[in-house]
């Protein structure tokens, strides 16, 4: 996919936030029939963070992650032109991004939500980069935040062990083409398999007596784990190859593989299929589980903090999940 690139895109800063409260596999095994051993062997997850307490939402985590990113570069929030919030667990179905705008005092920013589950951050980053490359906006805050602990069925052992809560933020800026850091991308959707992973609206069986209007509510994540697993392992490597081919970069040139943190087996299988050394995999699924739209910016921020990602490194980022949606971004790191 070719984009109309008049300007480049720089990554100025990242930030992340997770709730204080952790939930171990042992604790989950007191709620559903499972074991620490099963969860670690099948997923690599040792613990996850969950947002506890009343009246807490993605906004608490998203605001914290955003402020950390702004603080890193001493940027005043009034400089931000656009905020894109990738989330599937908003606290307001009409949109939650405006609450971030208000709380961080980014009063000059347009703000909107983008829903694409675990691919949300990849799609939001590319949406942001389109606004920057065309010169429409100069500075964009992209946030990935999810609190799926509020949406899992805590009696379903096949899903409740997987997810955790978190938020990650990234500030992008338009720059001269020479300094561009987003070298390429490749995005996909296949709605035929939307039922493999969904958080669907469920209609009540009765309607309003006069209007014949049925109402309902959203209820619980449902997932066909095996099929999602097969989809990820077969399609993500193809997306990565297409993305790299489009910019004439070889697999061997890649320094880091940063995949959506769904399951350590998926991360390793994708790396193996592409003959990427496992040492190049950025992985923190053990600590946070699958944090959906937050997982990529959270892992990116941690890898930077740990000093893993170095000047001139090439990082392949891939998201995949409900929709089904999946896609890849190639980043050239320049600090
Ligand atoms: O973020 C979006 C992307 N989502 C994903 O990437 C998820 C992709 N899928 C997966 O990661 C894996 O499919 C799971 C981790 C969800 C499941 O692993 P699996 O190796 O595919 O297990 P399975 O579903 O085939 O289940 C194997 C067995 C079953 O028992 P039987 O039928 O063999 O007797 C399950 O009932 O394990 C059982 N099982 C469990 N046992 C203990 C399922 N969940 C659990 C559990 N604890 N939590």
Short mmCIF file of C-alpha atoms and ligand atoms in Angstrom, two decimals:
data_model
loop_
_atom_site.label_atom_id
_atom_site.label_comp_id
_atom_site.label_asym_id
_atom_site.label_seq_id
_atom_site.Cartn_x
_atom_site.Cartn_y
_atom_site.Cartn_z
CA UNK A 1 0.00 0.00 0.00
CA UNK A 2 1.56 3.28 -1.10
CA UNK A 3 0.80 6.41 0.90
CA UNK A 4 0.96 10.02 -0.19
CA UNK A 5 3.99 11.00 1.85
CA UNK A 6 4.79 14.67 1.81
CA UNK A 7 6.42 14.65 5.23
CA UNK A 8 8.02 12.08 7.49
CA UNK A 9 6.84 10.91 10.91
CA UNK A 10 8.96 10.89 14.06
CA UNK A 11 8.24 9.11 17.33
CA UNK A 12 8.92 11.72 20.00
CA UNK A 13 8.06 9.84 23.20
CA UNK A 14 6.24 6.88 24.70
CA UNK A 15 4.58 6.30 28.06
CA UNK A 16 2.65 3.50 29.72
CA UNK A 17 0.54 2.74 32.76
CA UNK A 18 -0.82 -0.41 34.38
CA UNK A 19 -3.03 -0.79 37.45
CA UNK A 20 -1.28 -1.49 40.78
CA UNK A 21 -3.31 -4.61 41.47
CA UNK A 22 -1.81 -7.85 40.10
CA UNK A 23 -3.64 -11.14 39.68
CA UNK A 24 -1.57 -14.32 39.70
CA UNK A 25 -2.36 -17.62 38.03
CA UNK A 26 -2.70 -19.15 41.50
CA UNK A 27 -5.40 -16.61 42.35
CA UNK A 28 -7.26 -17.33 39.11
CA UNK A 29 -7.13 -21.04 39.87
CA UNK A 30 -9.23 -20.28 42.94
CA UNK A 31 -11.94 -18.81 40.68
CA UNK A 32 -11.99 -21.30 37.76
CA UNK A 33 -10.67 -24.81 37.24
CA UNK A 34 -7.16 -24.16 35.95
CA UNK A 35 -3.58 -24.24 37.16
CA UNK A 36 -0.47 -22.10 37.14
CA UNK A 37 1.24 -24.81 35.11
CA UNK A 38 -1.47 -24.94 32.42
CA UNK A 39 -1.54 -21.18 32.00
CA UNK A 40 2.24 -20.78 31.85
CA UNK A 41 2.74 -23.69 29.46
CA UNK A 42 -0.06 -22.71 27.06
CA UNK A 43 0.27 -18.91 27.20
CA UNK A 44 3.47 -17.80 28.96
CA UNK A 45 1.38 -15.60 31.28
CA UNK A 46 2.46 -15.56 34.94
CA UNK A 47 0.35 -12.64 36.12
CA UNK A 48 -1.69 -9.71 34.82
CA UNK A 49 -2.75 -6.34 36.20
CA UNK A 50 -6.43 -5.62 36.83
CA UNK A 51 -8.20 -2.34 37.44
CA UNK A 52 -9.94 -2.77 40.78
CA UNK A 53 -12.20 -0.44 42.72
CA UNK A 54 -15.31 1.49 41.81
CA UNK A 55 -15.58 4.15 39.11
CA UNK A 56 -12.21 3.36 37.51
CA UNK A 57 -11.93 3.15 33.73
CA UNK A 58 -9.50 3.18 30.80
CA UNK A 59 -9.37 6.94 31.22
CA UNK A 60 -7.38 6.65 34.47
CA UNK A 61 -4.73 4.53 32.74
CA UNK A 62 -4.81 6.39 29.42
CA UNK A 63 -4.33 9.78 31.09
CA UNK A 64 -1.41 8.50 33.17
CA UNK A 65 0.32 6.95 30.13
CA UNK A 66 -0.21 10.15 28.12
CA UNK A 67 1.14 12.42 30.86
CA UNK A 68 4.23 10.22 31.20
CA UNK A 69 4.92 10.53 27.47
CA UNK A 70 4.42 14.32 27.55
CA UNK A 71 6.60 14.61 30.63
CA UNK A 72 9.49 12.73 28.99
CA UNK A 73 9.90 15.48 26.41
CA UNK A 74 8.57 18.35 28.57
CA UNK A 75 5.87 18.97 26.00
CA UNK A 76 2.88 21.13 26.85
CA UNK A 77 -0.36 19.26 26.04
CA UNK A 78 -1.65 22.37 24.24
CA UNK A 79 0.79 21.55 21.40
CA UNK A 80 -1.10 18.38 20.49
CA UNK A 81 -3.34 18.68 17.42
CA UNK A 82 -4.98 15.26 17.49
CA UNK A 83 -5.62 12.45 19.99
CA UNK A 84 -6.55 8.99 18.74
CA UNK A 85 -7.64 6.51 21.40
CA UNK A 86 -7.55 2.87 20.35
CA UNK A 87 -9.82 0.94 22.67
CA UNK A 88 -12.52 -1.73 22.74
CA UNK A 89 -13.48 -1.03 26.33
CA UNK A 90 -14.45 2.65 26.42
CA UNK A 91 -16.31 4.08 29.40
CA UNK A 92 -18.61 5.87 26.94
CA UNK A 93 -19.76 4.29 23.69
CA UNK A 94 -20.07 7.76 22.16
CA UNK A 95 -16.30 8.05 22.57
CA UNK A 96 -13.81 8.32 25.41
CA UNK A 97 -10.94 10.18 23.73
CA UNK A 98 -12.43 13.58 24.56
CA UNK A 99 -12.11 12.76 28.27
CA UNK A 100 -8.35 12.29 27.78
CA UNK A 101 -8.24 15.60 25.93
CA UNK A 102 -9.95 17.36 28.84
CA UNK A 103 -7.95 15.66 31.61
CA UNK A 104 -4.51 16.30 30.11
CA UNK A 105 -5.66 19.79 29.06
CA UNK A 106 -4.91 19.27 25.35
CA UNK A 107 -7.53 21.85 24.48
CA UNK A 108 -6.28 22.43 20.92
CA UNK A 109 -6.61 18.75 20.00
CA UNK A 110 -9.32 17.01 18.04
CA UNK A 111 -9.97 13.66 19.75
CA UNK A 112 -11.69 10.48 18.64
CA UNK A 113 -11.83 6.76 19.39
CA UNK A 114 -10.78 3.97 17.06
CA UNK A 115 -12.02 0.42 17.64
CA UNK A 116 -10.03 -2.50 16.29
CA UNK A 117 -9.40 -4.63 19.38
CA UNK A 118 -5.84 -5.94 19.59
CA UNK A 119 -4.91 -4.38 16.23
CA UNK A 120 -6.18 -1.00 17.45
CA UNK A 121 -2.81 0.56 18.21
CA UNK A 122 -1.33 -0.40 14.83
CA UNK A 123 -4.34 1.08 13.02
CA UNK A 124 -4.29 4.20 15.21
CA UNK A 125 -0.57 4.72 14.60
CA UNK A 126 -1.08 4.48 10.85
CA UNK A 127 -4.16 6.74 10.95
CA UNK A 128 -2.09 9.29 12.90
CA UNK A 129 0.78 9.05 10.45
CA UNK A 130 -1.57 9.80 7.51
CA UNK A 131 -2.59 13.09 9.14
CA UNK A 132 1.08 13.91 9.75
CA UNK A 133 2.41 12.88 6.34
CA UNK A 134 -0.13 15.01 4.51
CA UNK A 135 0.72 18.03 6.65
CA UNK A 136 -2.78 18.23 8.18
CA UNK A 137 -1.49 18.03 11.76
CA UNK A 138 1.94 18.45 13.37
CA UNK A 139 1.68 16.53 16.64
CA UNK A 140 -0.51 13.54 17.43
CA UNK A 141 -0.98 11.60 20.65
CA UNK A 142 -1.88 7.95 20.02
CA UNK A 143 -3.15 5.96 22.99
CA UNK A 144 -3.94 2.25 23.23
CA UNK A 145 -5.92 1.43 26.38
CA UNK A 146 -8.11 -1.48 27.42
CA UNK A 147 -9.65 -2.83 30.60
CA UNK A 148 -10.90 -6.18 29.39
CA UNK A 149 -11.13 -7.39 33.00
CA UNK A 150 -14.50 -5.61 32.93
CA UNK A 151 -15.60 -7.63 29.89
CA UNK A 152 -14.36 -11.18 30.44
CA UNK A 153 -16.66 -13.83 31.78
CA UNK A 154 -14.87 -14.71 35.02
CA UNK A 155 -16.40 -18.20 34.91
CA UNK A 156 -14.94 -18.96 31.45
CA UNK A 157 -11.48 -20.44 31.99
CA UNK A 158 -10.66 -20.38 28.28
CA UNK A 159 -10.67 -16.56 28.19
CA UNK A 160 -10.42 -15.15 31.73
CA UNK A 161 -6.83 -16.35 32.16
CA UNK A 162 -5.63 -14.38 29.12
CA UNK A 163 -6.44 -10.73 29.55
CA UNK A 164 -5.02 -7.89 31.61
CA UNK A 165 -5.56 -4.13 31.83
CA UNK A 166 -3.19 -1.38 30.71
CA UNK A 167 -2.49 1.66 28.58
CA UNK A 168 0.31 2.87 26.35
CA UNK A 169 0.84 6.23 24.67
CA UNK A 170 3.01 7.51 21.84
CA UNK A 171 3.56 11.07 20.63
CA UNK A 172 4.18 11.38 16.90
CA UNK A 173 5.34 14.47 15.06
CA UNK A 174 5.61 15.49 11.40
CA UNK A 175 9.22 15.91 10.27
CA UNK A 176 11.34 16.22 7.13
CA UNK A 177 11.37 13.03 5.03
CA UNK A 178 15.00 12.36 5.89
CA UNK A 179 14.10 11.86 9.57
CA UNK A 180 11.10 9.62 8.86
CA UNK A 181 10.78 6.67 11.27
CA UNK A 182 7.72 4.86 9.89
CA UNK A 183 9.23 3.13 6.87
CA UNK A 184 6.23 1.08 5.81
CA UNK A 185 3.00 -0.61 6.81
CA UNK A 186 0.61 -3.35 5.72
CA UNK A 187 -2.98 -3.70 7.01
CA UNK A 188 -5.71 -6.37 6.61
CA UNK A 189 -9.28 -7.25 7.61
CA UNK A 190 -11.35 -10.39 7.15
CA UNK A 191 -14.86 -9.93 8.49
CA UNK A 192 -15.90 -13.47 7.53
CA UNK A 193 -14.34 -14.68 10.75
CA UNK A 194 -15.63 -11.93 13.06
CA UNK A 195 -17.26 -14.59 15.25
CA UNK A 196 -13.90 -16.11 16.19
CA UNK A 197 -13.38 -13.31 18.69
CA UNK A 198 -16.10 -10.90 19.68
CA UNK A 199 -17.73 -8.83 22.38
CA UNK A 200 -21.16 -8.70 20.78
CA UNK A 201 -24.28 -6.75 21.44
CA UNK A 202 -26.95 -9.14 22.73
CA UNK A 203 -30.58 -8.24 22.18
CA UNK A 204 -33.14 -8.92 24.90
CA UNK A 205 -35.92 -11.31 23.84
CA UNK A 206 -38.64 -8.72 24.47
CA UNK A 207 -39.31 -5.47 22.65
CA UNK A 208 -40.81 -2.16 23.65
CA UNK A 209 -44.57 -2.80 23.67
CA UNK A 210 -45.54 0.03 21.32
CA UNK A 211 -42.41 0.67 19.25
CA UNK A 212 -41.31 -2.91 18.45
CA UNK A 213 -37.76 -1.82 19.28
CA UNK A 214 -35.52 -4.43 20.84
CA UNK A 215 -32.86 -3.28 23.27
CA UNK A 216 -29.99 -5.13 24.85
CA UNK A 217 -26.43 -4.80 26.05
CA UNK A 218 -22.87 -5.89 25.34
CA UNK A 219 -21.92 -9.05 27.17
CA UNK A 220 -18.64 -10.84 27.64
CA UNK A 221 -15.78 -11.71 25.32
CA UNK A 222 -16.24 -14.93 23.39
CA UNK A 223 -13.33 -16.54 21.59
CA UNK A 224 -12.58 -19.56 19.51
CA UNK A 225 -8.99 -19.75 20.78
CA UNK A 226 -7.72 -22.46 18.46
CA UNK A 227 -8.87 -20.68 15.30
CA UNK A 228 -7.54 -17.32 16.44
CA UNK A 229 -4.23 -19.00 17.20
CA UNK A 230 -4.05 -20.59 13.73
CA UNK A 231 -5.03 -17.30 12.09
CA UNK A 232 -2.32 -15.37 13.93
CA UNK A 233 0.44 -17.87 13.22
CA UNK A 234 -0.45 -18.17 9.54
CA UNK A 235 -1.33 -14.55 8.66
CA UNK A 236 1.03 -12.39 10.74
CA UNK A 237 4.22 -13.70 9.05
CA UNK A 238 2.66 -12.99 5.64
CA UNK A 239 1.81 -9.43 6.67
CA UNK A 240 5.35 -8.90 7.92
CA UNK A 241 6.84 -10.24 4.69
CA UNK A 242 4.56 -8.06 2.55
CA UNK A 243 5.47 -5.00 4.61
CA UNK A 244 9.21 -5.68 4.40
CA UNK A 245 9.06 -6.48 0.68
CA UNK A 246 7.26 -3.20 -0.01
CA UNK A 247 10.27 -1.27 1.31
CA UNK A 248 12.99 -3.72 0.19
CA UNK A 249 14.12 -4.67 3.69
CA UNK A 250 15.27 -8.23 4.40
CA UNK A 251 14.24 -10.28 7.43
CA UNK A 252 17.89 -10.44 8.51
CA UNK A 253 17.99 -6.65 8.80
CA UNK A 254 15.32 -6.69 11.52
CA UNK A 255 16.58 -5.97 15.03
CA UNK A 256 13.34 -6.43 16.99
CA UNK A 257 10.06 -8.27 16.55
CA UNK A 258 7.35 -6.54 18.57
CA UNK A 259 4.11 -8.47 18.26
CA UNK A 260 0.81 -8.01 20.04
CA UNK A 261 1.40 -9.81 23.35
CA UNK A 262 -1.27 -12.52 23.09
CA UNK A 263 0.57 -15.72 23.87
CA UNK A 264 4.28 -16.57 24.04
CA UNK A 265 3.71 -19.55 21.74
CA UNK A 266 2.29 -17.27 19.03
CA UNK A 267 5.24 -14.89 19.34
CA UNK A 268 7.75 -17.74 19.05
CA UNK A 269 5.88 -19.48 16.21
CA UNK A 270 5.80 -16.25 14.15
CA UNK A 271 9.52 -15.67 14.78
CA UNK A 272 10.33 -19.29 13.85
CA UNK A 273 8.29 -19.11 10.64
CA UNK A 274 10.29 -16.06 9.60
CA UNK A 275 13.60 -17.50 10.87
CA UNK A 276 13.96 -14.59 13.27
CA UNK A 277 16.19 -15.35 16.26
CA UNK A 278 14.05 -15.67 19.43
CA UNK A 279 16.43 -13.23 21.12
CA UNK A 280 14.95 -10.52 18.91
CA UNK A 281 11.42 -11.03 20.29
CA UNK A 282 10.21 -8.26 22.61
CA UNK A 283 8.05 -10.04 25.16
CA UNK A 284 6.30 -8.99 28.36
CA UNK A 285 3.16 -11.14 28.11
CA UNK A 286 4.41 -12.98 31.22
CA UNK A 287 3.86 -9.87 33.38
CA UNK A 288 0.73 -8.32 31.88
CA UNK A 289 -1.13 -10.97 29.86
CA UNK A 290 -2.98 -9.78 26.76
CA UNK A 291 -3.76 -6.08 27.25
CA UNK A 292 -5.38 -5.76 23.79
CA UNK A 293 -4.85 -2.27 22.30
CA UNK A 294 -2.37 -1.43 25.07
CA UNK A 295 -0.04 -4.36 24.52
CA UNK A 296 2.13 -2.94 21.72
CA UNK A 297 2.76 0.55 23.18
CA UNK A 298 3.28 -0.98 26.64
CA UNK A 299 5.89 -3.40 25.32
CA UNK A 300 7.48 -0.66 23.20
CA UNK A 301 7.74 1.70 26.17
CA UNK A 302 9.25 -1.02 28.39
CA UNK A 303 11.78 -2.05 25.75
CA UNK A 304 12.90 1.57 25.46
CA UNK A 305 13.14 1.93 29.24
CA UNK A 306 15.20 -1.26 29.46
CA UNK A 307 17.58 0.13 26.84
CA UNK A 308 16.89 -2.75 24.43
CA UNK A 309 16.05 -0.62 21.41
CA UNK A 310 19.08 1.29 20.16
CA UNK A 311 19.77 4.04 17.65
CA UNK A 312 19.09 2.90 14.05
CA UNK A 313 17.39 -0.34 15.10
CA UNK A 314 14.65 -1.66 12.80
CA UNK A 315 11.55 -2.80 14.66
CA UNK A 316 8.76 -4.83 13.10
CA UNK A 317 5.48 -4.22 14.91
CA UNK A 318 2.44 -6.44 14.24
CA UNK A 319 -1.01 -6.39 15.75
CA UNK A 320 -3.70 -9.04 15.27
CA UNK A 321 -7.06 -9.88 16.74
CA UNK A 322 -10.81 -9.41 16.55
CA UNK A 323 -12.38 -8.34 13.30
CA UNK A 324 -10.43 -10.25 12.23
CA UNK A 325 -7.85 -7.51 11.76
CA UNK A 326 -4.10 -7.65 11.49
CA UNK A 327 -1.26 -5.50 10.27
CA UNK A 328 2.38 -4.55 10.41
CA UNK A 329 4.42 -1.36 10.80
CA UNK A 330 8.16 -1.07 10.20
CA UNK A 331 9.83 1.47 12.49
CA UNK A 332 13.35 2.84 12.17
CA UNK A 333 14.36 3.94 15.67
CA UNK A 334 16.15 7.26 15.96
CA UNK A 335 16.27 8.79 19.41
O1 LIG B 1 -5.76 -10.89 21.41
C1 LIG B 1 -6.36 -11.55 20.35
C2 LIG B 1 -5.73 -12.71 20.03
N1 LIG B 1 -6.08 -13.86 20.90
C3 LIG B 1 -5.27 -14.85 20.84
O2 LIG B 1 -4.26 -14.77 20.22
C4 LIG B 1 -5.64 -16.15 21.53
C5 LIG B 1 -5.18 -17.27 20.66
N2 LIG B 1 -5.40 -18.58 21.25
C6 LIG B 1 -4.62 -19.03 22.24
O3 LIG B 1 -3.73 -18.38 22.72
C7 LIG B 1 -4.87 -20.44 22.70
O4 LIG B 1 -5.78 -21.07 21.84
C8 LIG B 1 -5.42 -20.54 24.16
C9 LIG B 1 -4.34 -20.15 25.14
C10 LIG B 1 -6.62 -19.63 24.33
C11 LIG B 1 -5.83 -21.98 24.46
O5 LIG B 1 -4.71 -22.84 24.28
P1 LIG B 1 -4.87 -24.19 23.44
O6 LIG B 1 -3.57 -24.87 23.49
O7 LIG B 1 -5.40 -23.81 22.08
O8 LIG B 1 -5.90 -24.98 24.29
P2 LIG B 1 -7.32 -25.59 23.83
O9 LIG B 1 -8.32 -24.49 23.67
O10 LIG B 1 -7.10 -26.52 22.68
O11 LIG B 1 -7.71 -26.46 25.07
C12 LIG B 1 -6.96 -27.64 25.41
C13 LIG B 1 -7.60 -28.23 26.65
C14 LIG B 1 -9.09 -28.40 26.55
O12 LIG B 1 -9.42 -29.59 27.25
P3 LIG B 1 -9.70 -30.94 26.42
O13 LIG B 1 -10.84 -30.63 25.51
O14 LIG B 1 -8.43 -31.24 25.68
O15 LIG B 1 -10.04 -31.93 27.50
C15 LIG B 1 -9.64 -27.25 27.32
O16 LIG B 1 -10.90 -27.51 27.89
O17 LIG B 1 -7.37 -27.36 27.76
C16 LIG B 1 -8.61 -27.06 28.39
N3 LIG B 1 -8.54 -25.71 28.91
C17 LIG B 1 -8.01 -25.43 30.10
N4 LIG B 1 -7.47 -26.21 31.05
C18 LIG B 1 -7.00 -25.60 32.15
C19 LIG B 1 -8.93 -24.55 28.30
N5 LIG B 1 -8.66 -23.52 29.10
C20 LIG B 1 -8.08 -24.03 30.22
C21 LIG B 1 -7.58 -23.46 31.40
N6 LIG B 1 -7.04 -24.28 32.32
N7 LIG B 1 -7.60 -22.13 31.62
#
